[in-house]
Amino acid sequence: MLLSKSCVYGLRAALYLANQEKGKFIPIRQMSDKLEISFHFLTKILQQLTAEGILESFKGPNGGVRLVRNGSEVPLMDVVVAIDGSKLLTECALGLPGCGVKAPCPIHDKWAETRDSIREMLEQSTLTELVNKSRKENLRLTSEDGFDILFND
Amino acid sequence: MLLSKSCVYGLRAALYLANQEKGKFIPIRQMSDKLEISFHFLTKILQQLTAEGILESFKGPNGGVRLVRNGSEVPLMDVVVAIDGSKLLTECALGLPGCGVKAPCPIHDKWAETRDSIREMLEQSTLTELVNKSRKENLRLTSEDGFDILFND
DNA sequence: ATATTTTAAGATAAAAGAGTCTCAATAATC
DNA sequence: GATTATTGAGACTCTTTTATCTTAAAATAT
């Protein structure tokens, strides 16, 4: 798999947050319910995002987490790197050691191109961009609910 | 990671075999020694490739495994699919359910492009092509030895 | 036939990823 | 202050991947 499950959950949660009123703290429980992700597991993942400075949290009643920056300034890449690290964008596809510009593996050049297009995709897509698109086309973040239903009370 | 470790080992072994005299059975022990992969683990992986019809094996003295087809007719894709399956080329990058042409996820289109370029790379590169390139440029299949040293006795 | 060399198959172990549970810390409300 | 709602942190479990070990089966050579 390209991205770990933790990473995918983190991205879905980040998209959820980007669709919320700016500055408002959203309880993790609400997100885990809506997104159908285990509460404790999601908590751990979001703790990573908080530690990495992508989210900030607030304890107690009316607490929760929120994006530090505006969603339009958060490329998917930031979330991916915070959770999965950057090996996806640095490692040799064939796992051949010593692969690089100096001593490329047989598919180094081709893979470098592919890797760049992954990088581009993750760097150019922001949370807000995807949220807008999702709203417009009623895309899903879960198996059941359309995007609009997801944000009803 | 894009490819599992098993898959990478399988690819390295397939490249090793593609550099051998055509039709000759190569003992797995020899490959595991040269490629610095655990013998039993490599055996299991090659069993999969045998089961998938990419390799054929022969027991007993002078036995081993060999490529069924000529290396020039074996794209990397065959090895990858035999070991890792095809989810890499079919699954949604964001893990969003219901993602497809009918109900695409926000990055479906961009990801589809990237995925196609991965597919292209794996389909167009054959074992022989990579072996030739490796021979010419003395590329590595292990952390230590150059390609030519690897095949000395 | 017997011993030897090899792959096949299955049991087991270790490590990593995914997921759960419990309790502590913090902040608001009553 | 007590209660409640929330995140934080750590231990724990389950599953998958990775790796090892043992025994069986097949083929060869003696």
PDB file of N, CA, C and O in Angstrom, chain A residues 6 15 33 36 54 109 111 144:
ATOM      1  N   SER A   6      -2.868   4.393   9.154  1.00  0.00           N
ATOM      2  CA  SER A   6      -2.807   5.554  10.040  1.00  0.00           C
ATOM      3  C   SER A   6      -2.804   6.831   9.227  1.00  0.00           C
ATOM      4  O   SER A   6      -3.490   7.803   9.555  1.00  0.00           O
ATOM      5  N   LEU A  15      -9.202  16.366   6.534  1.00  0.00           N
ATOM      6  CA  LEU A  15     -10.216  16.882   5.615  1.00  0.00           C
ATOM      7  C   LEU A  15     -11.485  17.253   6.379  1.00  0.00           C
ATOM      8  O   LEU A  15     -12.117  18.281   6.112  1.00  0.00           O
ATOM      9  N   ASP A  33     -16.658   8.990  15.437  1.00  0.00           N
ATOM     10  CA  ASP A  33     -18.002   8.502  15.152  1.00  0.00           C
ATOM     11  C   ASP A  33     -18.352   8.705  13.677  1.00  0.00           C
ATOM     12  O   ASP A  33     -18.752   7.772  12.985  1.00  0.00           O
ATOM     13  N   GLU A  36     -16.127   6.818  11.284  1.00  0.00           N
ATOM     14  CA  GLU A  36     -16.105   5.375  11.535  1.00  0.00           C
ATOM     15  C   GLU A  36     -14.672   4.853  11.704  1.00  0.00           C
ATOM     16  O   GLU A  36     -14.251   3.897  11.066  1.00  0.00           O
ATOM     17  N   ILE A  54       0.747  20.376  13.147  1.00  0.00           N
ATOM     18  CA  ILE A  54      -0.293  20.530  12.125  1.00  0.00           C
ATOM     19  C   ILE A  54      -1.639  20.810  12.784  1.00  0.00           C
ATOM     20  O   ILE A  54      -2.443  21.586  12.293  1.00  0.00           O
ATOM     21  N   ASP A 109      15.784   6.030 -12.769  1.00  0.00           N
ATOM     22  CA  ASP A 109      15.319   7.212 -13.494  1.00  0.00           C
ATOM     23  C   ASP A 109      13.808   7.199 -13.669  1.00  0.00           C
ATOM     24  O   ASP A 109      13.124   8.185 -13.389  1.00  0.00           O
ATOM     25  N   TRP A 111      11.634   5.529 -11.952  1.00  0.00           N
ATOM     26  CA  TRP A 111      10.978   5.643 -10.653  1.00  0.00           C
ATOM     27  C   TRP A 111      11.057   7.062 -10.110  1.00  0.00           C
ATOM     28  O   TRP A 111      10.118   7.562  -9.488  1.00  0.00           O
ATOM     29  N   GLU A 144     -20.534   5.049   3.859  1.00  0.00           N
ATOM     30  CA  GLU A 144     -21.980   5.230   3.784  1.00  0.00           C
ATOM     31  C   GLU A 144     -22.386   6.628   3.311  1.00  0.00           C
ATOM     32  O   GLU A 144     -23.084   6.789   2.315  1.00  0.00           O
TER      33      GLU A 144
END
